[in-house]
């Protein structure tokens, strides 16, 4: 069995943490992991998925580190890492609660599996099959942690696009954010990818014209050549606490002996390469290198050889490697050339001198920091050993290279990648947003100029029918913009548990509709939404309108019974609210009293029980207009409560309304007008039928009487008799 340790070599001595500080950090880590301790069910799921994805796995560690990362091995070989996203990216989804995924990541930073462990999404609890979200996560297999994944379309040609789940677009966009953010964070913490994914730049170009004569001292002084000087005592210290602690341990008088004195330099830059190699050898090297290839020099003295025994056996340099962007760059015999001499003035003599070629497949960027790693192994048995690594950071001086400017398309892609999730959703739904805002503007014109429109009843009837069709087909079935009592419960819980704008901004259509509804409640009451913007309500009204055209008999309850039934929807609302205090998920299930998901969100594509319930309500609506809205709808009840605070009363009435005139009360198709003539704004759907009657002097009895009286009092014009004259007279 092999163990790997990693030691960083820097210019600043490492300061050991105090014992007390170490305990505090450990306690913080334990608390964080305990907060999201996996249940027995999720633990069983983890093991089952692991056996399916990596059947060769024989060992899995306990959760480690701040992110609870578990290491997976098979026959002492590293196979990958496993973690739960809730420990890394605790992002709330549409329900206000996070979705937890289990991700298995390969050592090459490739997602092997992304499996759904837990969610509280209402549309998936009682609507869309959960398997669709499971399949959505599994589709991430094969995607690298440093790739950009976009749900839907994007202008970034390098991004991976995935299809959304119809009816759950916001949920899957949050899942995408959770998987990729958590995976990239974990991969970066493990050194598998670079930390700043979205800010990756184009590879730097070496400036061939930049050259100055420089000696060894100048090149080492400005960082062109980096040094790693290890003493035997430092190496012994790195193996302390391992099985190899006593192997090849230095004696007391050997502690300050040099283990290795190693230098590394990047050779493509003329000032470095020409001064170290000489003009001729540098020219030959540059001619030999293919586009995208780079060369480094490794020079060393001391008792330890950086070439290693693997180079002798199989052409592999097993003691050195480079690391950049989390990728490891190894070298074989074909990548190495012997360096016969160092030409820089003042350079010391070296026992070992080699030149290594970094091939184009490594995608090496000379302008970005990279690390040289020296691996030291101590044998603890016939086949067992312990490794430790020492790292030397390298940054090419800025004067030697330039970085190409990003194109407009690349800048746009970076800007898109850096946007918040909710803002990307708004950009992707710009067409829906534009049409919806225009339609809401038209509705405002109708409401503010209602006196003008109600004076033209024929035109307003057709205008209203067209708007209801728009509400059903565009707002409802296309944009899925059906408000629900679940939104109300989620909003109340967010106020109690910590309000976050991002949660509500994640669905722009729902957000705009809620903002508009809140504003119109203050001005007109709940009726504007219920009568104009509710897709299920509009669907009911259109069906009932067609039934009336077909002369289907209509039935109305006596007003006393009708008035008592108003209370039912408030009782349902109170019940759902009480359930939500105990469990929001339970309340969301019982909120299926709303047929909205079946009829609007899923377009009747659902289990027969839900479809039967929704169709039954629509069939009843054929004979009695909007029964569900009047007596059952908890959303209507929730909107009626703040309607008490409306600022204006723009539905006009006359003193004759109710006593003796009952025309509007009898014509109101949802019975929102009391027998005494006043309008109950808690029940009114703002169809404006009563206002059309109010302005119609051929229908409104007081206006009819006034018109007839005016006609009776109008003076009758006197007729002048016509007498035929004799032309001879």
XYZ file of C-alpha atoms in Angstrom:
729
model
C 0.000 0.000 0.000
C 1.258 3.465 -0.903
C 0.622 6.723 0.925
C 1.165 10.148 -0.617
C 2.127 13.262 1.298
C 2.431 16.728 -0.191
C 4.866 19.396 1.008
C 5.050 22.899 -0.494
C 8.426 24.598 -0.708
C 8.181 28.378 -0.458
C 10.489 31.241 0.328
C 8.648 31.926 3.600
C 9.166 29.400 6.397
C 6.012 27.498 7.270
C 4.582 28.346 10.673
C 2.878 25.460 12.472
C -0.616 26.083 13.760
C -1.088 26.127 17.477
C -2.697 23.147 19.100
C -5.649 25.241 20.257
C -6.235 26.688 16.803
C -6.111 23.204 15.305
C -8.800 21.996 17.703
C -11.026 24.995 16.840
C -10.751 24.304 13.123
C -11.521 20.637 13.728
C -14.585 21.518 15.800
C -15.879 23.868 13.084
C -15.474 21.125 10.512
C -17.253 18.535 12.662
C -20.194 20.886 13.258
C -20.518 21.589 9.548
C -20.571 17.901 8.636
C -22.924 16.999 11.471
C -25.392 19.624 10.206
C -25.744 17.603 6.996
C -25.051 14.123 8.301
C -26.324 11.628 5.728
C -29.329 9.547 6.717
C -29.316 5.760 6.642
C -31.379 5.906 3.449
C -28.935 8.247 1.677
C -26.032 6.143 2.949
C -27.598 3.029 1.414
C -28.200 4.925 -1.822
C -24.574 6.081 -1.830
C -23.322 2.520 -1.521
C -25.687 1.245 -4.218
C -24.698 3.941 -6.703
C -21.034 3.422 -5.910
C -21.278 -0.309 -6.646
C -23.046 0.479 -9.907
C -20.678 3.236 -11.096
C -17.390 1.846 -9.728
C -17.852 -1.910 -9.214
C -14.103 -2.321 -8.739
C -14.137 -0.118 -5.610
C -12.982 -1.972 -2.497
C -12.508 0.890 -0.024
C -14.309 4.161 0.720
C -13.126 6.561 3.384
C -15.264 8.447 5.876
C -16.191 12.072 4.973
C -13.163 14.344 5.322
C -12.501 18.077 5.164
C -14.939 20.973 5.061
C -16.818 19.437 2.148
C -17.147 15.894 3.494
C -15.206 14.365 0.593
C -14.917 10.560 0.585
C -11.993 8.921 -1.197
C -12.727 5.802 -3.263
C -10.023 3.183 -3.869
C -9.815 -0.192 -5.508
C -6.882 -2.482 -4.739
C -4.922 0.479 -3.350
C -5.547 2.446 -6.554
C -7.328 5.813 -6.430
C -10.622 5.561 -8.330
C -12.316 8.824 -7.435
C -14.044 10.982 -4.866
C -17.619 11.139 -3.616
C -19.451 13.976 -1.861
C -22.903 15.455 -1.262
C -23.585 18.835 -2.828
C -25.423 20.142 0.235
C -22.070 20.259 2.063
C -20.582 22.430 -0.681
C -23.278 24.493 -2.438
C -26.269 24.983 -0.159
C -28.367 26.752 -2.804
C -32.153 26.984 -2.284
C -34.307 25.786 -5.147
C -37.830 26.827 -6.140
C -39.267 25.434 -2.885
C -36.870 27.559 -0.816
C -34.970 24.471 0.310
C -31.762 23.057 -1.221
C -31.626 20.010 -3.464
C -29.057 17.418 -2.377
C -27.143 15.477 -5.019
C -24.462 12.832 -4.619
C -21.574 13.357 -7.029
C -18.844 10.855 -7.860
C -15.784 12.543 -9.358
C -12.874 10.856 -11.105
C -9.210 11.734 -10.384
C -9.242 13.456 -13.789
C -12.026 15.807 -12.593
C -14.700 14.111 -14.722
C -18.176 13.615 -13.281
C -18.877 9.883 -13.097
C -22.307 10.233 -11.525
C -24.703 12.871 -10.171
C -27.543 11.203 -8.292
C -30.572 12.840 -6.668
C -30.695 12.212 -2.905
C -33.298 14.682 -1.614
C -35.536 17.495 -2.815
C -38.643 19.422 -1.758
C -39.782 20.764 -5.126
C -43.614 20.927 -5.240
C -43.856 20.397 -8.996
C -41.890 17.147 -8.595
C -43.569 16.031 -5.389
C -47.019 16.016 -6.944
C -46.573 16.812 -10.620
C -43.708 15.904 -12.913
C -42.310 12.390 -12.305
C -39.288 12.514 -10.023
C -37.465 10.160 -12.381
C -37.085 13.035 -14.850
C -34.966 14.967 -12.360
C -33.002 11.793 -11.577
C -32.309 11.303 -15.294
C -31.355 14.977 -15.604
C -28.604 14.520 -13.000
C -27.342 11.285 -14.553
C -26.912 13.148 -17.850
C -23.925 14.970 -16.311
C -21.805 11.821 -16.536
C -18.681 12.534 -18.581
C -18.670 16.310 -18.055
C -15.509 17.830 -16.613
C -15.630 19.909 -13.447
C -14.099 22.903 -15.237
C -16.551 22.887 -18.139
C -19.418 25.354 -18.305
C -22.867 23.802 -18.522
C -25.900 25.845 -19.579
C -29.546 24.826 -19.468
C -31.062 25.793 -22.793
C -29.201 27.957 -25.308
C -26.108 30.125 -24.976
C -23.745 32.209 -27.112
C -20.741 30.432 -25.581
C -19.571 27.896 -28.163
C -17.392 26.143 -25.571
C -20.250 25.559 -23.142
C -22.076 22.258 -22.792
C -25.845 22.659 -23.204
C -28.464 20.450 -21.585
C -32.211 20.381 -22.144
C -34.591 21.594 -19.453
C -37.487 19.597 -18.034
C -40.758 21.043 -19.293
C -42.622 22.532 -16.360
C -39.600 22.546 -14.070
C -37.167 24.861 -15.842
C -36.256 26.833 -12.731
C -35.651 23.656 -10.735
C -33.269 22.149 -13.290
C -31.371 25.427 -13.662
C -30.812 25.399 -9.907
C -29.763 21.732 -10.088
C -27.281 22.623 -12.819
C -25.871 25.417 -10.655
C -25.651 23.080 -7.654
C -23.907 20.239 -9.493
C -21.375 22.347 -11.370
C -20.604 24.794 -8.553
C -20.158 22.022 -5.987
C -18.140 19.843 -8.363
C -15.837 22.673 -9.392
C -15.332 23.756 -5.772
C -14.427 20.221 -4.695
C -12.191 19.638 -7.724
C -10.392 22.930 -7.078
C -9.894 22.038 -3.405
C -8.325 18.760 -4.508
C -6.091 20.534 -7.026
C -7.769 18.854 -9.997
C -8.843 22.097 -11.717
C -8.017 25.764 -11.431
C -9.991 27.745 -8.921
C -11.245 30.576 -11.185
C -13.198 28.697 -13.824
C -15.093 31.608 -15.307
C -12.060 33.851 -15.646
C -9.874 31.525 -17.700
C -7.796 33.486 -20.175
C -6.255 32.732 -23.519
C -2.760 31.154 -23.351
C 0.029 33.723 -23.243
C 2.313 34.326 -26.232
C 6.073 34.558 -25.701
C 7.577 37.789 -27.080
C 10.468 36.675 -29.346
C 11.887 40.186 -29.651
C 12.331 40.655 -25.903
C 15.940 39.759 -25.118
C 18.656 41.069 -22.864
C 22.026 39.670 -21.897
C 21.802 38.247 -18.360
C 23.994 36.137 -16.117
C 23.102 33.414 -13.634
C 22.734 35.778 -10.705
C 20.363 38.076 -12.590
C 18.217 35.186 -13.857
C 17.848 33.671 -10.412
C 17.251 37.078 -8.898
C 14.268 38.035 -11.072
C 12.573 34.621 -10.844
C 13.460 33.423 -14.321
C 15.213 30.490 -12.654
C 13.620 29.020 -9.505
C 15.485 27.045 -6.857
C 14.477 24.162 -4.556
C 17.085 23.435 -1.901
C 16.233 20.527 0.380
C 18.217 19.363 3.389
C 18.088 15.816 4.648
C 16.457 17.047 7.839
C 13.588 18.509 5.815
C 13.046 15.230 4.018
C 13.119 13.272 7.276
C 10.565 15.669 8.743
C 8.187 15.061 5.824
C 8.121 11.307 6.592
C 7.524 11.743 10.307
C 4.536 9.734 11.524
C 4.606 7.337 8.549
C 5.888 3.786 8.215
C 8.958 5.189 6.438
C 9.986 7.478 9.288
C 13.065 5.388 10.149
C 13.927 4.390 6.574
C 17.113 6.091 5.247
C 16.930 8.514 8.169
C 19.882 10.888 8.435
C 22.213 10.682 11.381
C 22.751 13.694 13.602
C 25.788 14.872 11.664
C 23.958 14.437 8.302
C 20.902 16.567 9.089
C 22.260 19.682 7.371
C 23.558 17.818 4.330
C 22.032 18.716 0.985
C 19.466 16.213 -0.188
C 19.002 17.968 -3.531
C 19.768 21.462 -4.825
C 17.512 21.800 -7.872
C 16.867 24.630 -10.346
C 14.022 24.956 -12.886
C 13.769 27.415 -15.797
C 11.344 28.005 -18.665
C 13.366 28.084 -21.884
C 11.082 29.451 -24.632
C 11.594 33.032 -23.444
C 14.720 34.298 -25.333
C 16.268 36.070 -22.326
C 16.192 32.809 -20.353
C 16.771 30.247 -23.092
C 19.539 32.015 -25.028
C 21.510 32.903 -21.910
C 21.283 29.367 -20.482
C 21.735 27.351 -23.697
C 23.689 29.680 -25.938
C 22.460 31.074 -29.236
C 23.049 27.956 -31.342
C 21.498 25.400 -29.008
C 18.545 27.732 -28.328
C 17.955 28.170 -32.071
C 18.087 24.396 -32.659
C 15.629 23.844 -29.777
C 13.114 26.404 -31.047
C 13.270 24.914 -34.547
C 12.634 21.460 -33.109
C 9.649 22.470 -31.000
C 6.261 22.138 -32.662
C 3.537 24.785 -32.276
C 2.123 24.695 -28.768
C 5.181 22.926 -27.298
C 7.373 24.331 -24.542
C 10.716 23.450 -22.957
C 12.038 23.636 -19.406
C 15.491 23.013 -17.972
C 16.014 21.012 -14.771
C 19.437 21.276 -13.154
C 20.461 19.602 -9.883
C 23.207 18.675 -7.447
C 23.010 16.519 -4.339
C 22.566 12.936 -3.277
C 19.110 12.533 -4.832
C 18.594 12.134 -8.587
C 15.520 13.720 -10.117
C 15.612 11.243 -13.027
C 14.726 8.250 -10.879
C 14.922 4.516 -11.418
C 11.700 4.400 -13.449
C 13.459 6.250 -16.244
C 15.991 3.447 -16.488
C 13.368 0.689 -16.400
C 10.637 1.969 -18.676
C 11.409 5.426 -19.961
C 9.195 7.128 -17.342
C 10.394 9.926 -15.112
C 8.612 8.962 -11.903
C 10.234 11.559 -9.648
C 9.201 14.794 -11.358
C 6.014 16.210 -12.810
C 4.374 19.563 -13.492
C 0.916 20.690 -12.425
C -1.158 23.469 -13.986
C -4.933 24.057 -13.861
C -5.099 20.924 -11.741
C -3.723 18.807 -14.613
C -0.599 16.729 -14.111
C 2.077 16.823 -16.826
C 4.403 13.799 -16.786
C 7.480 13.097 -18.888
C 8.787 10.055 -20.774
C 12.137 9.393 -22.382
C 11.055 10.966 -25.696
C 10.292 14.218 -23.849
C 13.824 14.493 -22.395
C 17.055 15.740 -23.938
C 20.475 15.784 -22.339
C 21.829 19.234 -21.619
C 25.603 19.228 -21.966
C 26.439 22.623 -20.530
C 24.949 25.767 -18.990
C 26.243 28.844 -20.794
C 25.069 31.609 -18.428
C 27.869 33.582 -16.782
C 28.361 32.582 -13.160
C 26.388 29.337 -13.407
C 27.592 26.574 -11.040
C 28.518 23.089 -12.158
C 25.683 20.581 -12.042
C 25.727 16.848 -11.557
C 22.496 16.401 -13.516
C 21.271 18.542 -16.399
C 18.197 17.787 -18.513
C 15.857 19.528 -20.879
C 12.162 18.449 -20.931
C 9.564 19.086 -23.637
C 5.965 19.897 -22.662
C 3.825 18.569 -25.485
C 0.923 20.429 -27.091
C -1.663 17.988 -25.682
C -1.009 19.377 -22.194
C -2.435 22.814 -23.171
C 0.307 24.488 -21.150
C 0.013 28.252 -20.582
C 3.432 29.856 -19.956
C 1.836 33.012 -18.551
C -0.062 31.206 -15.783
C 1.469 29.939 -12.564
C 2.563 26.309 -12.609
C 4.158 23.986 -10.105
C 7.153 21.699 -10.351
C 6.748 18.636 -8.115
C 9.576 16.443 -6.858
C 8.437 13.023 -5.635
C 10.522 11.205 -3.021
C 9.813 7.563 -2.185
C 11.009 5.406 0.668
C 10.696 1.638 0.510
C 8.912 0.027 3.463
C 8.622 -3.525 2.125
C 9.161 -5.691 -0.931
C 6.404 -3.876 -2.826
C 5.233 -1.237 -0.345
C 6.473 2.290 -0.011
C 5.585 5.810 1.085
C 5.701 8.861 -1.170
C 6.076 12.501 -0.297
C 6.150 15.421 -2.694
C 7.887 18.788 -2.603
C 6.476 21.621 -4.698
C 8.231 24.532 -6.360
C 6.022 27.291 -7.745
C 7.002 29.052 -10.964
C 5.724 32.292 -12.480
C 7.286 33.597 -15.674
C 8.171 37.306 -15.406
C 5.542 39.493 -17.061
C 8.027 41.178 -19.403
C 8.570 37.952 -21.351
C 5.012 37.419 -22.618
C 1.766 39.040 -23.637
C -1.750 37.695 -23.382
C -4.068 38.071 -26.421
C -7.150 40.174 -25.852
C -10.433 38.335 -25.624
C -12.857 38.673 -28.513
C -16.277 40.234 -28.083
C -17.839 36.763 -28.149
C -15.462 35.508 -25.457
C -16.069 38.570 -23.290
C -19.800 38.035 -23.653
C -19.408 34.391 -22.650
C -17.406 35.367 -19.564
C -19.981 37.998 -18.656
C -22.723 35.412 -19.028
C -20.829 32.927 -16.880
C -20.340 35.503 -14.129
C -23.991 36.510 -13.928
C -26.101 35.323 -11.017
C -28.267 32.321 -11.813
C -31.510 34.287 -11.653
C -30.196 36.927 -14.074
C -29.257 34.262 -16.636
C -32.800 32.927 -16.372
C -34.175 36.409 -17.115
C -31.926 36.728 -20.169
C -33.039 33.332 -21.460
C -36.716 34.238 -21.052
C -36.479 37.731 -22.525
C -39.167 36.988 -25.153
C -41.661 35.771 -22.552
C -40.852 38.733 -20.313
C -41.264 41.257 -23.134
C -44.627 39.895 -24.283
C -45.911 39.573 -20.708
C -44.966 43.138 -19.747
C -46.623 44.436 -22.931
C -49.791 42.510 -22.122
C -49.835 43.803 -18.562
C -49.460 47.317 -19.953
C -52.513 46.749 -22.153
C -54.455 45.537 -19.117
C -53.505 48.664 -17.194
C -54.827 50.798 -20.053
C -58.139 48.898 -19.916
C -58.383 49.335 -16.156
C -57.505 53.032 -16.060
C -59.798 53.804 -19.001
C -62.546 51.446 -17.905
C -65.260 54.085 -18.244
C -64.391 54.548 -21.909
C -64.238 50.826 -22.666
C -67.409 49.937 -20.732
C -69.299 52.527 -22.765
C -68.534 50.292 -25.788
C -69.792 46.903 -24.542
C -69.531 44.968 -27.812
C -65.894 45.942 -28.294
C -65.009 45.261 -24.632
C -66.616 41.798 -24.760
C -64.426 40.778 -27.702
C -61.373 42.427 -26.170
C -61.891 40.527 -22.929
C -62.358 37.184 -24.697
C -59.124 37.762 -26.615
C -57.286 38.604 -23.419
C -58.596 35.469 -21.708
C -57.375 33.367 -24.648
C -53.970 35.029 -24.303
C -53.973 34.248 -20.574
C -54.737 30.565 -21.144
C -52.444 29.881 -24.079
C -49.500 32.240 -23.527
C -49.345 32.936 -19.801
C -50.588 29.489 -18.810
C -49.649 26.783 -21.274
C -46.616 28.493 -22.846
C -45.005 30.423 -19.972
C -46.398 28.186 -17.191
C -47.246 31.398 -15.367
C -49.882 29.993 -13.045
C -49.726 31.499 -9.570
C -50.449 29.100 -6.723
C -51.129 29.065 -3.003
C -47.788 27.229 -2.769
C -46.126 30.517 -3.760
C -47.914 32.221 -0.878
C -46.819 29.562 1.633
C -43.230 29.710 0.346
C -43.218 33.491 0.666
C -44.507 33.364 4.254
C -41.913 30.752 5.208
C -39.121 32.772 3.611
C -40.124 35.744 5.773
C -39.870 33.544 8.851
C -36.680 31.715 7.902
C -34.652 34.373 6.050
C -35.879 36.208 2.974
C -33.804 35.867 -0.223
C -34.648 37.791 -3.382
C -32.826 35.198 -5.514
C -35.436 32.579 -4.633
C -38.301 34.616 -6.087
C -36.343 36.133 -8.980
C -35.492 32.650 -10.282
C -38.797 32.488 -12.202
C -39.265 35.842 -13.989
C -42.811 35.178 -15.250
C -44.071 34.231 -11.790
C -42.179 37.148 -10.217
C -43.626 39.709 -12.647
C -47.136 38.333 -12.206
C -46.832 38.454 -8.424
C -45.473 42.006 -8.498
C -48.302 43.116 -10.791
C -50.896 41.284 -8.689
C -49.619 42.904 -5.491
C -49.870 46.354 -7.059
C -53.360 45.801 -8.487
C -54.629 44.432 -5.165
C -53.835 47.807 -3.608
C -55.661 49.649 -6.402
C -58.539 47.383 -7.460
C -58.513 44.284 -5.217
C -58.070 40.598 -6.045
C -60.416 40.756 -9.019
C -57.832 41.871 -11.562
C -55.809 38.691 -11.160
C -58.739 36.319 -10.720
C -60.692 37.801 -13.630
C -57.923 38.539 -16.128
C -54.605 36.816 -15.307
C -55.390 33.415 -13.779
C -55.025 30.817 -16.585
C -57.304 28.243 -14.939
C -59.895 30.911 -14.180
C -59.722 32.130 -17.768
C -60.112 28.559 -19.036
C -63.248 28.130 -16.907
C -64.731 31.402 -18.104
C -64.154 30.625 -21.774
C -65.727 27.170 -21.400
C -68.753 28.589 -19.608
C -69.059 31.346 -22.219
C -69.176 28.686 -24.933
C -71.789 26.747 -22.925
C -74.000 29.835 -22.710
C -73.674 30.386 -26.451
C -74.866 26.793 -26.927
C -77.887 27.555 -24.725
C -76.848 25.062 -22.041
C -78.973 25.641 -18.976
C -77.210 27.441 -16.122
C -77.795 26.794 -12.419
C -77.225 29.199 -9.560
C -77.410 28.551 -5.830
C -79.655 30.660 -3.621
C -77.715 33.682 -2.424
C -77.905 32.599 1.233
C -76.260 29.239 0.415
C -73.844 30.884 -1.995
C -72.756 33.353 0.685
C -72.094 30.564 3.217
C -69.998 28.613 0.722
C -67.600 31.555 0.361
C -66.100 30.510 3.700
C -64.954 27.116 2.368
C -61.929 28.495 0.542
C -60.793 30.393 3.632
C -61.016 27.201 5.696
C -58.915 25.399 3.085
C -56.355 28.217 3.178
C -56.122 28.085 6.979
C -55.705 24.310 6.858
C -52.868 24.527 4.330
C -51.174 27.267 6.325
C -51.391 25.209 9.508
C -49.927 22.177 7.737
C -47.098 24.308 6.349
C -46.067 25.313 9.864
C -45.464 21.639 10.585
C -44.194 20.596 7.170
C -44.116 22.679 4.014
C -43.758 19.516 1.932
C -46.968 18.099 3.400
C -48.799 21.357 2.737
C -47.564 21.301 -0.851
C -49.060 17.851 -1.321
C -52.441 18.894 0.067
C -52.294 22.012 -2.119
C -53.294 19.638 -4.921
C -56.771 20.911 -4.117
C -55.667 23.389 -6.786
C -56.040 21.794 -10.242
C -53.496 24.251 -11.643
C -50.601 21.825 -12.047
C -52.773 19.291 -13.853
C -54.679 21.640 -16.142
C -52.050 24.329 -16.777
C -48.513 23.264 -15.815
C -48.780 19.679 -17.119
C -51.559 20.249 -19.706
C -53.580 17.270 -18.382
C -50.645 14.881 -18.954
C -50.815 13.218 -15.560
C -52.216 10.308 -13.539
C -55.928 9.720 -14.158
C -57.002 10.745 -10.636
C -55.603 14.259 -10.987
C -56.983 14.593 -14.519
C -60.419 13.387 -13.394
C -60.516 15.995 -10.628
C -59.546 18.860 -12.962
C -61.959 17.755 -15.697
C -64.763 17.356 -13.138
C -64.336 20.974 -12.071
C -64.433 22.108 -15.689
C -67.561 20.024 -16.385
C -69.346 21.533 -13.356
C -68.245 24.927 -14.645
C -70.263 24.301 -17.813
C -73.470 24.560 -15.776
C -72.383 26.944 -13.001
C -69.766 29.558 -13.785
C -66.367 29.244 -11.995
C -67.498 27.054 -9.091
C -63.894 26.319 -8.133
C -62.943 30.008 -8.016
C -65.976 30.946 -5.954
C -65.912 28.257 -3.272
C -62.682 26.211 -3.258
C -59.670 28.251 -4.420
C -57.257 28.897 -1.498
C -55.224 31.277 -3.660
C -58.305 33.450 -4.164
C -58.809 33.446 -0.395
C -55.182 34.456 0.166
C -55.551 37.348 -2.303
C -58.870 38.465 -0.828
C -57.357 39.094 2.611
C -55.046 41.977 1.565
C -57.778 43.259 -0.792
C -59.314 44.847 2.290
C -56.552 47.463 2.001
C -57.380 48.533 -1.568
C -57.078 52.290 -2.023
C -59.813 53.002 -4.576
C -63.357 51.940 -5.381
C -63.731 52.471 -9.108
C -66.778 50.261 -9.695
C -69.597 52.756 -9.841
C -73.040 52.213 -8.302
C -76.308 54.161 -8.260
C -78.672 54.787 -5.342
C -81.236 52.619 -7.108
C -78.855 49.601 -7.142
C -80.403 46.917 -4.941
C -83.450 49.010 -4.044
C -85.347 48.499 -6.215
C -83.044 47.522 -9.155
C -81.631 43.958 -9.120
C -80.476 43.818 -12.739
C -76.694 43.810 -12.075
C -77.080 41.390 -9.137
C -79.010 38.973 -11.353
C -76.571 39.331 -14.266
C -73.379 38.973 -12.185
C -72.277 35.520 -13.240
C -70.255 34.826 -10.075
C -72.827 36.402 -7.746
C -70.426 38.975 -6.275
C -73.207 41.615 -5.933
C -75.351 41.401 -2.811
C -79.146 41.776 -3.004
C -78.793 45.195 -1.407
C -76.753 46.299 -4.420
C -73.234 46.620 -2.996
C -70.329 44.761 -4.607
C -68.320 42.314 -2.496
C -64.775 43.099 -3.628
C -63.502 39.944 -1.925
C -65.459 37.946 -4.511
C -65.519 40.297 -7.507
C -63.510 39.158 -10.555
C -63.549 42.579 -12.184
C -65.170 41.419 -15.411
C -66.710 44.924 -15.764
C -70.093 43.528 -16.862
C -71.867 45.618 -14.231
C -70.064 48.718 -15.461
C -71.194 48.051 -19.032
C -74.734 47.926 -17.710
C -74.098 51.059 -15.632
C -73.286 53.085 -18.779
C -75.944 51.529 -21.044
C -79.002 53.801 -21.253
C -80.898 51.051 -23.051
C -80.315 48.506 -20.278
C -79.687 50.153 -16.884
C -83.263 50.833 -15.535
C -82.470 54.272 -14.016
C -80.834 55.345 -17.278
C -83.670 53.884 -19.331
C -86.238 55.803 -17.257
C -84.186 58.979 -17.569
C -83.895 58.579 -21.333
C -87.627 57.989 -21.730
C -88.465 60.980 -19.555
C -86.193 63.163 -21.627
C -87.914 61.928 -24.755
C -91.401 62.670 -23.303
C -90.428 66.198 -22.290
C -88.862 66.954 -25.607
C -91.058 69.500 -27.512
C -92.829 68.135 -30.576
C -91.902 70.152 -33.678
C -94.874 71.988 -35.372
C -95.581 71.029 -38.935
C -96.332 73.756 -41.501
C -98.974 72.628 -44.019
C -97.976 72.671 -47.634
C -100.465 74.421 -49.957
C -100.215 73.998 -53.684
C -100.404 77.350 -55.483
C -102.100 77.951 -58.843
C -99.429 79.174 -61.194
C -101.935 81.442 -62.973
C -102.632 83.344 -59.767
